[in-house]
Short mmCIF file of C-alpha atoms in Angstrom, two decimals:
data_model
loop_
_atom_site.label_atom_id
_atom_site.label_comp_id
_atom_site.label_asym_id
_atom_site.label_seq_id
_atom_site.Cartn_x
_atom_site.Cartn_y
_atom_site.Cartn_z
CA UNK A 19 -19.77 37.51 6.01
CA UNK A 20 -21.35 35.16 3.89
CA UNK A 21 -21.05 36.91 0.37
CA UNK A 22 -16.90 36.98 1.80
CA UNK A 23 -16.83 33.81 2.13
CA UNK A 24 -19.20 32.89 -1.29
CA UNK A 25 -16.50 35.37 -3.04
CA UNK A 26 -13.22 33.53 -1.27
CA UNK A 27 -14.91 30.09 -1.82
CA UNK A 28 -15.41 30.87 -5.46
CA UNK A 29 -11.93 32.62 -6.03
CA UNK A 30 -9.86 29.21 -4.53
CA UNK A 31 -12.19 27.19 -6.57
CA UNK A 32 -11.85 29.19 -10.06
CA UNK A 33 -8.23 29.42 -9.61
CA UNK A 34 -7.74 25.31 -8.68
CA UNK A 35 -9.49 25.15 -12.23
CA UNK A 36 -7.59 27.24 -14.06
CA UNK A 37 -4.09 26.25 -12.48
CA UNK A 38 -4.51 22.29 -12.57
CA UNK A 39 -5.27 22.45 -16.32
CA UNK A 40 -9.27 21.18 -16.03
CA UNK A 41 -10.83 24.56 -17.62
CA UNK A 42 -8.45 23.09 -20.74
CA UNK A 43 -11.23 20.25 -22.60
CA UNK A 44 -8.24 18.53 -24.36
CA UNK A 45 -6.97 17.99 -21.03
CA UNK A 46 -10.50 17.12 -19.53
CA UNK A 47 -11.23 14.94 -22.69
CA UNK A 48 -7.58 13.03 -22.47
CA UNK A 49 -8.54 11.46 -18.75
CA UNK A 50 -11.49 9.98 -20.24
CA UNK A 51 -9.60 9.01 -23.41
CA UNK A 52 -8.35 5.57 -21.16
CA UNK A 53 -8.19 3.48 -24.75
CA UNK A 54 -6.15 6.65 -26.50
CA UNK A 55 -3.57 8.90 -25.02
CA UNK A 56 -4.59 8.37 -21.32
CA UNK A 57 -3.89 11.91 -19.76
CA UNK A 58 -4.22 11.20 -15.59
CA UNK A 59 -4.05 15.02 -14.41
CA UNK A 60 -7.78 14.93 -13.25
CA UNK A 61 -6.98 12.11 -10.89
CA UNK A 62 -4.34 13.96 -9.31
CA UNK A 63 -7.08 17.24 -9.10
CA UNK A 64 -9.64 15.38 -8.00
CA UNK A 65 -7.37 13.42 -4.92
CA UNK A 66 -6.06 16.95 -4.17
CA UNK A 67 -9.60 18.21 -4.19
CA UNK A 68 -10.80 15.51 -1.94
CA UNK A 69 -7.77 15.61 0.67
CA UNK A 70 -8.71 19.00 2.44
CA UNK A 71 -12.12 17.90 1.97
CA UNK A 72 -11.68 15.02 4.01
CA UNK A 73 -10.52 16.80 6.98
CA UNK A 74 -13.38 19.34 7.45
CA UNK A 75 -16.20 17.20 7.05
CA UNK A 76 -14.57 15.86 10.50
CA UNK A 77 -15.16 19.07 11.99
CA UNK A 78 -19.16 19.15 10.75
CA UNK A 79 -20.20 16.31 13.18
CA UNK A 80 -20.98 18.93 16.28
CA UNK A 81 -21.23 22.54 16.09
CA UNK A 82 -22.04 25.33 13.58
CA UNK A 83 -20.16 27.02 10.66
CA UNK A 84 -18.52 30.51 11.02
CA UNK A 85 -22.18 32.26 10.24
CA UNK A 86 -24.13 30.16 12.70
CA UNK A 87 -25.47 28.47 9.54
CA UNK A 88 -25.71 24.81 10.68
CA UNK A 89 -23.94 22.14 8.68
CA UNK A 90 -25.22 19.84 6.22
CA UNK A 91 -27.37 17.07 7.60
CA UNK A 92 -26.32 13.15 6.38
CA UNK A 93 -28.54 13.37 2.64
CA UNK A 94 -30.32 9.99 1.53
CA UNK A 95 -28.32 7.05 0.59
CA UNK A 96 -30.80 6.17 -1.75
CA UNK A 97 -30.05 5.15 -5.11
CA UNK A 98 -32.97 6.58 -7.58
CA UNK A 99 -33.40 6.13 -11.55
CA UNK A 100 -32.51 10.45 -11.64
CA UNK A 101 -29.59 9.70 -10.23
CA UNK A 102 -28.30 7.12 -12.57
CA UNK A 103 -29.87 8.48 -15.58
CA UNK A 104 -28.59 12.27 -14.97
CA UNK A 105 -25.45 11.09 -14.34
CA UNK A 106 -25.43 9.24 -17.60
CA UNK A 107 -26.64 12.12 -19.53
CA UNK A 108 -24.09 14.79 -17.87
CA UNK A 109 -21.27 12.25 -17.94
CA UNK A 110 -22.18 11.81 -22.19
CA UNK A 111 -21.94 15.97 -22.35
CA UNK A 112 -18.89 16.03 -20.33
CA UNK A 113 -16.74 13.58 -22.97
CA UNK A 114 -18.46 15.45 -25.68
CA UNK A 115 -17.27 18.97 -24.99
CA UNK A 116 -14.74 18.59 -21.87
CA UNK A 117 -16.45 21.07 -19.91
CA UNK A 118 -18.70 20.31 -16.50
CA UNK A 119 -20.83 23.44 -14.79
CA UNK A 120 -17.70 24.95 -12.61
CA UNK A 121 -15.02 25.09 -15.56
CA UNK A 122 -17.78 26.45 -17.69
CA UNK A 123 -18.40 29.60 -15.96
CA UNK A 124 -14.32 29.78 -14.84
CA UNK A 125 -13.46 29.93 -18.48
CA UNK A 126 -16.12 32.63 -19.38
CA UNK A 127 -13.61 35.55 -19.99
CA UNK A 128 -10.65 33.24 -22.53
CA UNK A 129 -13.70 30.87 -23.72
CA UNK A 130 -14.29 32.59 -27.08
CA UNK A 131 -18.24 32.50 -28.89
CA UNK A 132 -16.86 27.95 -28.26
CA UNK A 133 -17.28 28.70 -24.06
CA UNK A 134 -20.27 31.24 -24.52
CA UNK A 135 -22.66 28.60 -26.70
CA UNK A 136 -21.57 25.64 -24.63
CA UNK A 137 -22.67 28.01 -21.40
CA UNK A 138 -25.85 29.38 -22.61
CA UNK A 139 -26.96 25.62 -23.82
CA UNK A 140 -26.07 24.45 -20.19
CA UNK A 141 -27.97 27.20 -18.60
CA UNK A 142 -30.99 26.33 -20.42
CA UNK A 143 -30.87 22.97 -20.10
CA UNK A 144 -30.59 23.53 -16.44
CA UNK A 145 -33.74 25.76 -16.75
CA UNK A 146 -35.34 23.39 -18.50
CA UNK A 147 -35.11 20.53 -15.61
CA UNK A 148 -38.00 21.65 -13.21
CA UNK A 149 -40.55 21.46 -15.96
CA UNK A 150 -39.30 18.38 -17.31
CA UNK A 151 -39.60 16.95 -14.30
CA UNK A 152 -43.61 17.62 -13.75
CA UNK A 153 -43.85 16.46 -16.93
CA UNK A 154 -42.68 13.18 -16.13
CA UNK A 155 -44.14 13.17 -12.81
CA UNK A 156 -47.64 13.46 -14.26
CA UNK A 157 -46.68 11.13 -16.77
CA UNK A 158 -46.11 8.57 -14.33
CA UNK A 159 -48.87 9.45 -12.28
CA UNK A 160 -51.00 8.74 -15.19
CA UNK A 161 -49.60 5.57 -16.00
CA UNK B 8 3.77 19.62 -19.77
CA UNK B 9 6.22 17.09 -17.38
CA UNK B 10 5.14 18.79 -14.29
CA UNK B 11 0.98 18.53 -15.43
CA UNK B 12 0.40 16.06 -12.19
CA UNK B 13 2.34 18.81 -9.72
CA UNK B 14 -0.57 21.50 -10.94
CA UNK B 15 -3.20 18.94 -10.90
CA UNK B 16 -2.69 17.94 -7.43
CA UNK B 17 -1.71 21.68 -6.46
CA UNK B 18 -4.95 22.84 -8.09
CA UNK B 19 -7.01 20.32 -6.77
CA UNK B 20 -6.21 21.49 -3.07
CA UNK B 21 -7.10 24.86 -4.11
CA UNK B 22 -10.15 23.54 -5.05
CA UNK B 23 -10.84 21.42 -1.76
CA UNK B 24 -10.04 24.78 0.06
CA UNK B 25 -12.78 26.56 -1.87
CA UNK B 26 -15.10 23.40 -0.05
CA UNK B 27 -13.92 23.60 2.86
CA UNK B 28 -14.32 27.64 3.07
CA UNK B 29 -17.91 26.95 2.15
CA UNK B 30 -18.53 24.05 4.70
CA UNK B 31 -17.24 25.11 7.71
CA UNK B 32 -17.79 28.95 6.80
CA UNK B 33 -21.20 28.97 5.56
CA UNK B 34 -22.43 25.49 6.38
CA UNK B 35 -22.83 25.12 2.60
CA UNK B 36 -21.88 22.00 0.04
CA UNK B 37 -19.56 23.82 -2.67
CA UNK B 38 -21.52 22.17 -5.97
CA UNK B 39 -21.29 24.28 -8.83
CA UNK B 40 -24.46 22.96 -10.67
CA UNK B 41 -26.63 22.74 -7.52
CA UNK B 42 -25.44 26.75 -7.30
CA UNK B 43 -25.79 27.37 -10.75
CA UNK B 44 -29.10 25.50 -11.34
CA UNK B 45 -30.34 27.49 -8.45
CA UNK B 46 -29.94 30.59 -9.98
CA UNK B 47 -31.18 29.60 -13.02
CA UNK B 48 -34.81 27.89 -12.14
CA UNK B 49 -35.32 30.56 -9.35
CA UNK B 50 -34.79 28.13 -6.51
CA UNK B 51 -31.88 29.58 -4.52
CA UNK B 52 -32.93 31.46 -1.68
CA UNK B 53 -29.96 33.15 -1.88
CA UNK B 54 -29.54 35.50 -4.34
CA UNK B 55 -26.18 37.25 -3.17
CA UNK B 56 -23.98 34.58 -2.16
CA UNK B 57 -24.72 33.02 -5.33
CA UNK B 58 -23.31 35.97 -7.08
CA UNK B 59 -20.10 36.89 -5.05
CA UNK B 60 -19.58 32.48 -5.33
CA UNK B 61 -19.81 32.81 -9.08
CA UNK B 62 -17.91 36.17 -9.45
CA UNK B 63 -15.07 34.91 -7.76
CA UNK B 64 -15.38 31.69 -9.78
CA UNK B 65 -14.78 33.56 -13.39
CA UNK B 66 -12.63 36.49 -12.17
CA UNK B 67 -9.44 34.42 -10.68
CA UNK B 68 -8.82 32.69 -14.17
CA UNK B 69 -9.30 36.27 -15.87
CA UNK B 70 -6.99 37.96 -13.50
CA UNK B 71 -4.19 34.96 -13.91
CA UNK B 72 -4.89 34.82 -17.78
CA UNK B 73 -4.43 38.43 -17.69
CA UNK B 74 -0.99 38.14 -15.32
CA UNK B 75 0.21 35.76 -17.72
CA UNK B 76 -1.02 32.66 -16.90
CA UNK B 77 -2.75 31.76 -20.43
CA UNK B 78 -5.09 28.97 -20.77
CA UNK B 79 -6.76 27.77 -23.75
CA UNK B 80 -9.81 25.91 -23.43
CA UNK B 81 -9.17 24.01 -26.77
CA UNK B 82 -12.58 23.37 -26.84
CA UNK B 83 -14.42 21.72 -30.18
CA UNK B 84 -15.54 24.46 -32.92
CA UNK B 85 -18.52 22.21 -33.67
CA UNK B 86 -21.67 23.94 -33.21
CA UNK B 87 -23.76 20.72 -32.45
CA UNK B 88 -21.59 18.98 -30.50
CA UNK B 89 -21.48 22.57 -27.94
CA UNK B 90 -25.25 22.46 -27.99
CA UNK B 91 -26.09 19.32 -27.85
CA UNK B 92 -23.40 18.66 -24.41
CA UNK B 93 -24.49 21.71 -23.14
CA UNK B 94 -28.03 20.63 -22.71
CA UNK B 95 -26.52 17.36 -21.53
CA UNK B 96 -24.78 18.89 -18.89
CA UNK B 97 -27.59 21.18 -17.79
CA UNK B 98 -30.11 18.39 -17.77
CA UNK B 99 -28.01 15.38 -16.50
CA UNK B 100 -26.36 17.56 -13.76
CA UNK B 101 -29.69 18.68 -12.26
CA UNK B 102 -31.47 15.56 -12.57
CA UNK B 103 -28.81 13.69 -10.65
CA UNK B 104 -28.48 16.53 -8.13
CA UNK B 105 -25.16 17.32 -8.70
CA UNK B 106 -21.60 17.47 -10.95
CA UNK B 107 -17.95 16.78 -10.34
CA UNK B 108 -17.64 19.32 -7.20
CA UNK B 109 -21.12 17.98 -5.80
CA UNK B 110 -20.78 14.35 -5.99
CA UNK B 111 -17.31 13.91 -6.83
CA UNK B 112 -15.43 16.50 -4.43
CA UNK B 113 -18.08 17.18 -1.40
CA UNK B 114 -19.93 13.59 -2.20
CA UNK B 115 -16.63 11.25 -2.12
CA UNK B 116 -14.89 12.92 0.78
CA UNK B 117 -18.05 12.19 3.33
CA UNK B 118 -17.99 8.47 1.81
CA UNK B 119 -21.47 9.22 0.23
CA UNK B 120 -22.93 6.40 -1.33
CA UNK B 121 -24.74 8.61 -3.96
CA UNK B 122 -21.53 10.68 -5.16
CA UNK B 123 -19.91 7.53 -5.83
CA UNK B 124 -22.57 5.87 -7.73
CA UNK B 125 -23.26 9.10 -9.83
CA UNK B 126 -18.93 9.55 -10.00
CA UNK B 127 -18.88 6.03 -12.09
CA UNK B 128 -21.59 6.71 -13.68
CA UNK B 129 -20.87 10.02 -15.76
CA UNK B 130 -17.20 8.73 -15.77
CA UNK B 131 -18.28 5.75 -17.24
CA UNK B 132 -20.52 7.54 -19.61
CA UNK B 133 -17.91 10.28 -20.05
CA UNK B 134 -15.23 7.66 -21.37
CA UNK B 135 -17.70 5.39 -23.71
CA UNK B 136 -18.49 8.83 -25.20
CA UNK B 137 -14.79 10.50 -25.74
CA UNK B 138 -14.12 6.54 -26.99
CA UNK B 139 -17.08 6.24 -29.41
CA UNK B 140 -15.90 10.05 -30.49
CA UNK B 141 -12.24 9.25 -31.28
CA UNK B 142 -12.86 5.95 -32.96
CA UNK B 143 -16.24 6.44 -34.82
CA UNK B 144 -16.29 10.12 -35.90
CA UNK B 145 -12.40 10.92 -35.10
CA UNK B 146 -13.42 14.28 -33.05
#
């Protein structure tokens, strides 16, 4: 039941990508382009994204999923530096390739050697995070 | 194309059905770098579902590229720039616990204070960056 559902999940979500243009950087690229040719498709995925979205996390206030898996709890509201900073940093790699993690693995098999380095770069940065974060956490213990 | 905004919107449900399969399936947040990062440092505790998520994820756009559906990622042929926002990605997306399905789709639809701090933020970043691109380097 729950690999079903992973694979469905994954399916609707890989072909959103591919239809509404965002596995295409130029595309990606041209809605952060606001001074240039301002392109506003991923305002238009991202509202139709949000819309069905909005409805079901109605239905997560009492009860349990399909699997009896319980839904996700209310997360912190807090506001940390990793927040700010990551977001920084992935936002800065986003307008410099066009690609975030989902489109990145959609594209995989019409990517070309482009799709694979960008991939295998994100992977190991991505790998890279739990050390990096000891590191500073010692750091700053230290200090 | 004149009808890119039709797609966009018609995509984007697809995607928030993908979410909402997840959620109210599985009791799970659909957020592609908290999945992928998972599987990468060894956290996930959930080896399978990880796989059948991502499998489906890739195999869709290959089957509608293959049915005639072509897309071209158009994406730079310049090695550093593919590293170097790569590891940006990667690093920035796991730092600040999640990406554009994370904060942006699952985050902004349950009004969460953190997926619309971190949504301005790597927009913001991601436009300075395209900007400083286009006008300093022309890339």
């Amino acid at each position: 039941m729950r690999l079903l559902l992973s694979l469905l999940s994954g399916s609707l979500f890989g072909a959103g990508l591919h239809i509404s243009g965002m596995t295409d950087t130029a595309r990606v690229r041209g809605f952060l382009d606001i001074a240039g040719a301002w392109d506003p498709t991923l305002a238009f995925v991202m509202g139709g994204a949000i819309l069905p979205m909005l409805v079901a996390w109605r239905f997560t206030r009492s009860g349990a999923s399909l699997t009896g898996d319980a839904f996700p709890k209310p997360t912190s509201q807090e506001i940390t530096r990793p927040l700010i900073l990551g977001s920084v940093l992935f936002g800065a790699g986003w307008g410099l390739v066009g690609l975030c993690p989902a489109p990145a693995v959609a594209s995989i098999s019409y990517g070309g050697w482009q799709g694979f380095v960008f991939l295998v770069a994100m992977l190991a940065g991505m790998w890279a995070v739990p050390p990096l974060r000891r590191m500073l956490d010692s750091g700053a213990a230290r200090a | 194309m004149d009808n890119a905004w039709l797609l966009g919107l018609l995509g984007g449900l697809l995607i928030g059905a993908g979410g909402v399969v997840l959620l109210l399936g599985a009791g799970r947040i659909m957020g592609a770098s908290w999945i992928i990062g998972g599987l990468v440092d060894g956290s996930t505790t959930e080896r399978g579902p990880t796989f059948a998520f991502l499998a489906g994820l890739f195999v869709t756009p290959a089957l509608l590229s293959l049915g005639g559906w072509a897309v071209s990622t158009q994406a730079t042929s310049q090695v550093w720039m593919l590293i170097l926002g790569g590891l940006a990605v990667g690093i920035g997306t796991r730092f600040a616990n999640g990406c554009t399905s994370g904060h942006g789709v699952c985050g902004l639809s349950r009004f969460s204070l953190r997926g619309l701090v971190a949504t301005i933020f790597y927009i913001g970043a991601g436009v300075v960056t395209v900007t400083a691109l286009r006008v300093g380097l022309g890339l």
